[in-house]
PDB file of C-alpha atoms in Angstrom:
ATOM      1  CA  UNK A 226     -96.933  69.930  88.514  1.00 60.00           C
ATOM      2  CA  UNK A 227     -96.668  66.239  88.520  1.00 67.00           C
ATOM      3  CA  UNK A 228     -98.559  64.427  90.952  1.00 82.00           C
ATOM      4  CA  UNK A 229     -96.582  62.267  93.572  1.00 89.00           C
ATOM      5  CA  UNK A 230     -97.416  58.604  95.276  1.00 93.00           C
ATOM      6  CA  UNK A 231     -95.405  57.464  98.197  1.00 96.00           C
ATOM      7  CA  UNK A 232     -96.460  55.026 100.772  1.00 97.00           C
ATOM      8  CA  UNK A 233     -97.480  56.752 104.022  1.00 96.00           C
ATOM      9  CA  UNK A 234     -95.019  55.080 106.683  1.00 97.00           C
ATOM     10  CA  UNK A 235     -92.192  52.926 106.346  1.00 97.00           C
ATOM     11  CA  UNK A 236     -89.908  51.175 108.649  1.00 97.00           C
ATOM     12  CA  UNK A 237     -86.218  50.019 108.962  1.00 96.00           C
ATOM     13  CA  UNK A 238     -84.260  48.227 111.029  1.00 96.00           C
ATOM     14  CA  UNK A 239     -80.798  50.734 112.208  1.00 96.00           C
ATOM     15  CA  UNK A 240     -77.916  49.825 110.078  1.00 96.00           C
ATOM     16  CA  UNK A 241     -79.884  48.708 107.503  1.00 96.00           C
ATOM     17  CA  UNK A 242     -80.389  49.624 103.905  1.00 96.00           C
ATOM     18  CA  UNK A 243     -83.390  51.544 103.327  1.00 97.00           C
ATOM     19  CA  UNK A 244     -85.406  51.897  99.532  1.00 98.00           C
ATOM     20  CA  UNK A 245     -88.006  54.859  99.611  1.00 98.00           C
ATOM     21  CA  UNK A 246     -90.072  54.650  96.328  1.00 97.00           C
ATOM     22  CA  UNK A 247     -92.040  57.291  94.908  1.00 96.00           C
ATOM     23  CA  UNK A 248     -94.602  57.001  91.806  1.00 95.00           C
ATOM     24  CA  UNK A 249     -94.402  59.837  89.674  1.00 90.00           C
ATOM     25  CA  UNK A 250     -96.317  58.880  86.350  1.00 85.00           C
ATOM     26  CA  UNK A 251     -97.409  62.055  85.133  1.00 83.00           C
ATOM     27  CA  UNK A 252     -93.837  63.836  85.477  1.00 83.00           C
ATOM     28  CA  UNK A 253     -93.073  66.066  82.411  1.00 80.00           C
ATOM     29  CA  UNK A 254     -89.436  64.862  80.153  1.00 79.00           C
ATOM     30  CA  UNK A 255     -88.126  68.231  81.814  1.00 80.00           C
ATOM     31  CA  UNK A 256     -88.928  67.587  85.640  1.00 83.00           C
ATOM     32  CA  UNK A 257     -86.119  67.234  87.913  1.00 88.00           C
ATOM     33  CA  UNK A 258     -86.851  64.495  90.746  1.00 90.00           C
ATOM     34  CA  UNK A 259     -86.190  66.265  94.043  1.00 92.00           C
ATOM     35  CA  UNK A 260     -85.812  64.526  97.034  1.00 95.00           C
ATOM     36  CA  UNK A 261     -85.755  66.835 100.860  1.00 96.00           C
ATOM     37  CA  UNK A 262     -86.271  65.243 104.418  1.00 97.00           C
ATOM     38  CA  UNK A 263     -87.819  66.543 107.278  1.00 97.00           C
ATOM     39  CA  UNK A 264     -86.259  65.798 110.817  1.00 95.00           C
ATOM     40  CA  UNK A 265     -88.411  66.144 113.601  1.00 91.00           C
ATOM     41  CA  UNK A 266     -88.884  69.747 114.776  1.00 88.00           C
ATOM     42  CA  UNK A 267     -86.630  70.856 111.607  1.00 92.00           C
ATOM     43  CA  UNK A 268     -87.469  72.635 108.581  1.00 94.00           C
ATOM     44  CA  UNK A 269     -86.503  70.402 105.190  1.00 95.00           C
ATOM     45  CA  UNK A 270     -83.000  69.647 103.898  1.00 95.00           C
ATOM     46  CA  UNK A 271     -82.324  68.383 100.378  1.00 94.00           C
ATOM     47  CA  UNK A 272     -81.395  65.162 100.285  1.00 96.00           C
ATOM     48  CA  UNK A 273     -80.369  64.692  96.543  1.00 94.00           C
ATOM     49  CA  UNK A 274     -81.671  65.142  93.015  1.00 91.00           C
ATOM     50  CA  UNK A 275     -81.560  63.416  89.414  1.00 90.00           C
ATOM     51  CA  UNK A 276     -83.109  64.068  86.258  1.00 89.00           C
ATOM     52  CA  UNK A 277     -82.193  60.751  84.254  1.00 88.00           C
ATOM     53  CA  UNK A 278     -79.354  58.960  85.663  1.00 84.00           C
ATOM     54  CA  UNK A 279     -78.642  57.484  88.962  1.00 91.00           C
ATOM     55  CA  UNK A 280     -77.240  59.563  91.218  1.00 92.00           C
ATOM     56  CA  UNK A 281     -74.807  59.608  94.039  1.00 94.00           C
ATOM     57  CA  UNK A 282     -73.950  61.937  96.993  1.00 92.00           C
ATOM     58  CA  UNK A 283     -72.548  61.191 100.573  1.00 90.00           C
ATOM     59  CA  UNK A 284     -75.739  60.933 102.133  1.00 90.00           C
ATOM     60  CA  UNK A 285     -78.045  58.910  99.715  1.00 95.00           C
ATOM     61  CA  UNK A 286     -78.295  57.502  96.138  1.00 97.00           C
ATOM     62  CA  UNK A 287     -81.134  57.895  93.950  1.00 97.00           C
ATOM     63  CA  UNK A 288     -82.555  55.375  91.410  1.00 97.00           C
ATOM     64  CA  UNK A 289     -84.804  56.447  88.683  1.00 94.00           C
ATOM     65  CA  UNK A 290     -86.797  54.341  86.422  1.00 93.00           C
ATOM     66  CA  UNK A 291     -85.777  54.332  82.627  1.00 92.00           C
ATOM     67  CA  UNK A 292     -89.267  55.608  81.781  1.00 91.00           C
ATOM     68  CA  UNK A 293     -88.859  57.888  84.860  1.00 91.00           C
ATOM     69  CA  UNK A 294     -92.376  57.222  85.957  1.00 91.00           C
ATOM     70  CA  UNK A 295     -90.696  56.519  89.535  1.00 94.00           C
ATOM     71  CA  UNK A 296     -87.777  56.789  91.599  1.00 95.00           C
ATOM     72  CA  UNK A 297     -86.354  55.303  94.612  1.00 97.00           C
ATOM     73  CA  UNK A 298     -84.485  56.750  97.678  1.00 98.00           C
ATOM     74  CA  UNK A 299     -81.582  54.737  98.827  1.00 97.00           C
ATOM     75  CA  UNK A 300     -80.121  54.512 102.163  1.00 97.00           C
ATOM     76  CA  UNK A 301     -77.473  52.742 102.449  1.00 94.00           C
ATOM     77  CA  UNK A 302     -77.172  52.131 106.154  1.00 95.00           C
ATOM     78  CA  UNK A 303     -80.045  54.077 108.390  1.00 96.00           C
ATOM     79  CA  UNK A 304     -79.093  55.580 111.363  1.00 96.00           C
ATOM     80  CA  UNK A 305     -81.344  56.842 114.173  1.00 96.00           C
ATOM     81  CA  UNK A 306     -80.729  60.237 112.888  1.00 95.00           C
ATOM     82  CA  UNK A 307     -82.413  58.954 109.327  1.00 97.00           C
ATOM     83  CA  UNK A 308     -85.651  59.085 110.975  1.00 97.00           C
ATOM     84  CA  UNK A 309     -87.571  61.650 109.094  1.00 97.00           C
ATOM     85  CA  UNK A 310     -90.237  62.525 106.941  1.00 97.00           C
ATOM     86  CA  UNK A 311     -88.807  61.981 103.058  1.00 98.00           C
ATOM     87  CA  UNK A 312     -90.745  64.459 100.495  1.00 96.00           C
ATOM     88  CA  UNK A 313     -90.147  63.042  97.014  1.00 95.00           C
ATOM     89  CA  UNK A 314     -90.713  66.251  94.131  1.00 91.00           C
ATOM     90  CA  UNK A 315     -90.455  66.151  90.619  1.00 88.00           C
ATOM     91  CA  UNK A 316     -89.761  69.815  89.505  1.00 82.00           C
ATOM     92  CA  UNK A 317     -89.656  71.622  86.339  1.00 69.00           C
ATOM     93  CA  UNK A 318     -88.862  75.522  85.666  1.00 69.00           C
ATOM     94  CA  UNK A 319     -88.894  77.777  88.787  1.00 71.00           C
ATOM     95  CA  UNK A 320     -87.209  75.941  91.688  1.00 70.00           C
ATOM     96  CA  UNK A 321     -90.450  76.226  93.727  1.00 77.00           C
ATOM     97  CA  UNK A 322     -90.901  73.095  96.077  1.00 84.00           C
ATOM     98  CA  UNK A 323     -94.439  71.575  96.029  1.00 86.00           C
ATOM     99  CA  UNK A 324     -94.469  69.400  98.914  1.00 89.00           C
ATOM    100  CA  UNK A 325     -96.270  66.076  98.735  1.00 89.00           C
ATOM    101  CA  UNK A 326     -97.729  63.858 101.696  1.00 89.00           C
ATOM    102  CA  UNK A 327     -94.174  61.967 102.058  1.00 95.00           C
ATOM    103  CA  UNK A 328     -93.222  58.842 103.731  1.00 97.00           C
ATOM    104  CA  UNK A 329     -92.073  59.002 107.269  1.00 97.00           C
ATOM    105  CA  UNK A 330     -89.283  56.561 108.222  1.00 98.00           C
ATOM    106  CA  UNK A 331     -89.075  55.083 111.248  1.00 97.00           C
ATOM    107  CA  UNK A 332     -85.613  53.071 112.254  1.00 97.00           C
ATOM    108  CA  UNK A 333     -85.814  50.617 114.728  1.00 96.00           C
ATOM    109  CA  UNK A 334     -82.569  50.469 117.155  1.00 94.00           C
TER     110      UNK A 334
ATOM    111  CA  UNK B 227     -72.542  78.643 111.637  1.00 68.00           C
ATOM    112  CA  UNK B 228     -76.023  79.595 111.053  1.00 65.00           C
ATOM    113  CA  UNK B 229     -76.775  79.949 107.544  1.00 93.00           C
ATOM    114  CA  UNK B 230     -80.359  80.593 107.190  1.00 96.00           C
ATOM    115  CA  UNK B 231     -82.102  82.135 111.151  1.00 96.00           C
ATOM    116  CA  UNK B 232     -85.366  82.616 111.830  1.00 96.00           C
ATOM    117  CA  UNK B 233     -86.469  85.072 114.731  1.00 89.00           C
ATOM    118  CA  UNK B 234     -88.133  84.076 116.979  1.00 92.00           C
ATOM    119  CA  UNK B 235     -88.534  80.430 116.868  1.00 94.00           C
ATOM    120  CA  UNK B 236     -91.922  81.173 119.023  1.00 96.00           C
ATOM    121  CA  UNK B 237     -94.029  83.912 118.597  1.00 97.00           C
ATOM    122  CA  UNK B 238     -97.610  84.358 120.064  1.00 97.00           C
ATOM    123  CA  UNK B 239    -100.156  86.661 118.395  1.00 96.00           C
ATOM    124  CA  UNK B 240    -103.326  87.853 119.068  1.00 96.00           C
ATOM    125  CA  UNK B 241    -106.532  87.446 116.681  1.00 96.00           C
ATOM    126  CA  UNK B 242    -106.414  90.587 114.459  1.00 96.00           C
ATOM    127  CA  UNK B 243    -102.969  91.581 115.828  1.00 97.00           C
ATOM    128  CA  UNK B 244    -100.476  92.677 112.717  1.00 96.00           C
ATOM    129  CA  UNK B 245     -97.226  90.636 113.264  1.00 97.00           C
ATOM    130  CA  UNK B 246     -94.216  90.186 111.438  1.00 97.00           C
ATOM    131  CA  UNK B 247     -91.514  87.356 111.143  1.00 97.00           C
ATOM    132  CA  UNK B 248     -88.047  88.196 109.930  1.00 97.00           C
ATOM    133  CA  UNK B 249     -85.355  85.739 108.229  1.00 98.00           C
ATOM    134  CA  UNK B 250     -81.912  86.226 107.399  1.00 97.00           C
ATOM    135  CA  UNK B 251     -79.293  84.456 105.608  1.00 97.00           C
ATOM    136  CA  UNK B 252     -75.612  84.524 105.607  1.00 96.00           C
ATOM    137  CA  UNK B 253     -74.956  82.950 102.193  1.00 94.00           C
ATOM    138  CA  UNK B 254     -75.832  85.531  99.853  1.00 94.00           C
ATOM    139  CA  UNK B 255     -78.267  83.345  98.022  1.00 94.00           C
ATOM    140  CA  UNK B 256     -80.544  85.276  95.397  1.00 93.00           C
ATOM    141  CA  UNK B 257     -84.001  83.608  96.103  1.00 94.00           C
ATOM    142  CA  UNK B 258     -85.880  83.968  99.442  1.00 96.00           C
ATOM    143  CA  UNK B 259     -88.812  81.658 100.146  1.00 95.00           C
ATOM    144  CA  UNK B 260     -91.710  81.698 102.877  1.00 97.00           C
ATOM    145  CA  UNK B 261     -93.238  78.444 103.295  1.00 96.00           C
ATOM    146  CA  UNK B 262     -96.495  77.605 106.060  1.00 97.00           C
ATOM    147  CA  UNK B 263     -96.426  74.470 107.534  1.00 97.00           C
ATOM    148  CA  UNK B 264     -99.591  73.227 109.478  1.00 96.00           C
ATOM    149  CA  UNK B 265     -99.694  70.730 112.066  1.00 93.00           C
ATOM    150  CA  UNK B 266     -99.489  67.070 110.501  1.00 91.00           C
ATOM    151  CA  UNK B 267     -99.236  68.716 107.239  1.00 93.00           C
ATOM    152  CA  UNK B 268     -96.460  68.798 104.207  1.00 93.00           C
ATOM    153  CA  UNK B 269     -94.984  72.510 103.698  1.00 94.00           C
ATOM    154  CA  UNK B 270     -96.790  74.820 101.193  1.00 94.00           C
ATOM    155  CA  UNK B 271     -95.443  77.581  99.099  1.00 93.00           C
ATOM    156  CA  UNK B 272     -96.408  81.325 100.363  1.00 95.00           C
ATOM    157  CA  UNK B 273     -94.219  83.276  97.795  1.00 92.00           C
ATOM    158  CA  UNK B 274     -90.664  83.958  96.791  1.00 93.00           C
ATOM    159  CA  UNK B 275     -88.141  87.161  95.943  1.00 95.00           C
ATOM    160  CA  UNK B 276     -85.731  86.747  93.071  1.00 93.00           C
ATOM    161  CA  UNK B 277     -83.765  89.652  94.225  1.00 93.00           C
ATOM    162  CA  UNK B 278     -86.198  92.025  94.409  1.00 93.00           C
ATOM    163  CA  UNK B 279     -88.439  90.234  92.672  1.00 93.00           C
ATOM    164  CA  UNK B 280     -91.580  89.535  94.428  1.00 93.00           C
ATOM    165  CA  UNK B 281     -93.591  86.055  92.921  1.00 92.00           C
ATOM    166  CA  UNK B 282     -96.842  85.542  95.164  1.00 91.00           C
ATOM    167  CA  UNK B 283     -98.473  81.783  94.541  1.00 89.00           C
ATOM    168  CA  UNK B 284    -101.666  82.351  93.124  1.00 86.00           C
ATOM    169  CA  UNK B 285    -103.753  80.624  96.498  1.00 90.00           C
ATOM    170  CA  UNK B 286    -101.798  82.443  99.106  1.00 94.00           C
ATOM    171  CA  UNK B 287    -104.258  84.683 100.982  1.00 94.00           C
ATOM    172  CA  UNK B 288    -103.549  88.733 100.551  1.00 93.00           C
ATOM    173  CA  UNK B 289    -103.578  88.353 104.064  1.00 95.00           C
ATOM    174  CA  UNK B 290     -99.619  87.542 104.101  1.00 97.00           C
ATOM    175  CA  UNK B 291     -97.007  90.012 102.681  1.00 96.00           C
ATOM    176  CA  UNK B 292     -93.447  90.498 102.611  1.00 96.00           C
ATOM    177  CA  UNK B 293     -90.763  92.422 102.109  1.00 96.00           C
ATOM    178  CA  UNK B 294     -86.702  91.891 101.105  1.00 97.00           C
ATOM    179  CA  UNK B 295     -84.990  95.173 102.136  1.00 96.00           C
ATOM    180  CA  UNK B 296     -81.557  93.955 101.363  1.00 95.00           C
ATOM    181  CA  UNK B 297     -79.961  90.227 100.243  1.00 95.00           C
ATOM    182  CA  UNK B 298     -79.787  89.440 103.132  1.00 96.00           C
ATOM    183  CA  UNK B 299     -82.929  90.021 104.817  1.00 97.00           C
ATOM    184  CA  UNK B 300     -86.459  89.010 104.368  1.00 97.00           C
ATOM    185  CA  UNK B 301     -90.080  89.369 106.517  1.00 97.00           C
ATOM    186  CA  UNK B 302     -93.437  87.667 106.369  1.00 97.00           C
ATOM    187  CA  UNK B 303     -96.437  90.134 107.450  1.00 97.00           C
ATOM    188  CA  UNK B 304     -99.562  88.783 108.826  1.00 97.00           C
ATOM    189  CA  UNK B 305    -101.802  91.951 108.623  1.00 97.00           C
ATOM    190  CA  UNK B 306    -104.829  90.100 110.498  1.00 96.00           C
ATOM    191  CA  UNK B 307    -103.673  86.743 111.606  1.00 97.00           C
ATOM    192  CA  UNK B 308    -106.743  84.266 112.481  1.00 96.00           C
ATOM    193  CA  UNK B 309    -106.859  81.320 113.939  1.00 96.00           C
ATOM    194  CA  UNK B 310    -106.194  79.727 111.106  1.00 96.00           C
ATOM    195  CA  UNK B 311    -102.888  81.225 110.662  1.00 97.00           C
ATOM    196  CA  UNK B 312    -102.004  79.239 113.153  1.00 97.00           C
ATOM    197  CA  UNK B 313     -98.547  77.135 111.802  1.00 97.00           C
ATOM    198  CA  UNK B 314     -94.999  76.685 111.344  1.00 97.00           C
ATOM    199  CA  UNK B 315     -93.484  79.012 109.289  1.00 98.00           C
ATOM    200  CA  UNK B 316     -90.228  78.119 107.263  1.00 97.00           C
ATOM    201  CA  UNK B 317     -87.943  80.422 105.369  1.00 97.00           C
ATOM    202  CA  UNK B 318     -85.360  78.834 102.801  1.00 96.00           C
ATOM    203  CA  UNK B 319     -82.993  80.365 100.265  1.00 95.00           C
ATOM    204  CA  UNK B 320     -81.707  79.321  97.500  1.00 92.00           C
ATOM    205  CA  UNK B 321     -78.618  80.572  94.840  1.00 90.00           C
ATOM    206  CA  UNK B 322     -81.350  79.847  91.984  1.00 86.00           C
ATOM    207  CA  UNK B 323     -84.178  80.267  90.648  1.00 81.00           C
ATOM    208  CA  UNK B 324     -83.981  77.040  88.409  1.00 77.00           C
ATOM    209  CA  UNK B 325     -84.890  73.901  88.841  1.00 69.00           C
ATOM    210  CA  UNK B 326     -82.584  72.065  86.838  1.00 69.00           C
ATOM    211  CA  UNK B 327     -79.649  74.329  87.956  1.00 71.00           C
ATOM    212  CA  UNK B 328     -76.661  73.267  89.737  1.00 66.00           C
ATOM    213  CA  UNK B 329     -77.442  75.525  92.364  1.00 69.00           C
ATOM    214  CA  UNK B 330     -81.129  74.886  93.252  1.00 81.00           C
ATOM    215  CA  UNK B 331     -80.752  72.962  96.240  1.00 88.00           C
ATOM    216  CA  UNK B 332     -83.214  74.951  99.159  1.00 92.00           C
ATOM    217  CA  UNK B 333     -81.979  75.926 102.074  1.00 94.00           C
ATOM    218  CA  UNK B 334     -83.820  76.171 105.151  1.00 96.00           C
ATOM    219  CA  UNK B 335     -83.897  77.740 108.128  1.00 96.00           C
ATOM    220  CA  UNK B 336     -85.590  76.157 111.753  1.00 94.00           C
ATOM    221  CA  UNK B 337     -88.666  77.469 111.347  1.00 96.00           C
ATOM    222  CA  UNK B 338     -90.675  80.203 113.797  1.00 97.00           C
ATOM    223  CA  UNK B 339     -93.717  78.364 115.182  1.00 97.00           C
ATOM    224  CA  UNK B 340     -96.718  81.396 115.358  1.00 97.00           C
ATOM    225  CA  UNK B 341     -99.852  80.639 118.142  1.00 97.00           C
ATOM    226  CA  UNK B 342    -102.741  83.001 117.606  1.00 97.00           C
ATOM    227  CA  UNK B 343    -104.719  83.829 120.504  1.00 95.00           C
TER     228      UNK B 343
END
């Protein structure tokens, strides 16, 4: 499975757009990038997921790199509610989730 | 509308006391995970039924089975839970089994939160 780097802790202002980024050098051509949240006291929830192109869904767009070495989570306005732990996981095969360290967001009111 | 429930939420547990937490899922999803979640730490992968198809990951301890008696059921067993066992545990289901399907997106459920004693 492809190893994962995302910064520890980040930090956004409410209402503000938020870019989580994720390293992902070693991911295979066939790994989709998989991107669940954690809420506190929740299990996960998926979030989104790409495989080449951009994507889009009503709660967050994805970015990926052309040589999809990494990717980057986009919130478009954080809420309170955004605050969360953001698991970024390239996948390939069986749709087993291999959790990573994450990045927990904070948003500041 | 509850799609994936976990029962209980809290359970407490004994050292060396067999225990057993259920999951069920109203969305007739084919694939039923287990996940363990320690304290300050990222979920990890117990096992998984494809239908009745049982995968165990290769590093989870024979310590924890399960069982899927129907779709829409499934339990973790802790045969001799130490204090070690100590954790969150998630269940999540998904329609499946493929990563780059359409339908791979995981649901979970709230978790059950196991103290052993």
């Amino acid at each position: 499975d492809a190893k994962t780097t995302q910064p520890n802790s980040m930090e956004s202002n409410e209402e503000e757009p938020v870019h989580l980024p994720c390293n992902h050098s070693t991911i295979s051509g066939t790994d989709y990038i998989h991107w669940y949240r954690q809420l506190p006291s929740q299990g996960p929830e998926y979030v989104i997921h790409g495989l080449t192109s951009n994507v889009n869904n009503r709660m967050a767009s994805l970015a990926i790199a052309e040589d999809r070495k990494s990717s980057t989570l986009i919130l478009h306005r954080a809420t309170l509610r955004d605050a969360a732990v953001y698991y970024c996981i390239p996948q390939t095969g069986a749709n087993n989730l291999f959790f990573g360290t994450g990045t927990r967001l904070t948003v500041i009111p | 509308d509850a799609m994936v429930i976990q029962n209980p939420r809290y359970q407490v547990t004994q050292f060396g006391k067999p225990v057993t937490l259920s999951c069920s899922q109203t969305l007739n999803h084919n694939v039923m995970y287990w996940y363990q979640q320690k304290s300050s730490q990222a979920p990890k992968l117990l096992f998984h039924y494809y239908d009745k198809d049982f995968n165990n990951e290769a590093d989870t301890p024979d310590n924890f089975q399960s069982r899927r008696p129907n779709t829409s059921f499934c339990f973790l067993d802790i045969r001799s839970p130490g204090l070690g066992d100590a954790a969150m545990y998630l269940c999540a289901t998904s329609r499946s089994l493929l990563a780059q399907s359409a339908y791979n997106e995981q649901f979970f459920g709230p978790g059950t939160r196991l103290t052993v004693l």
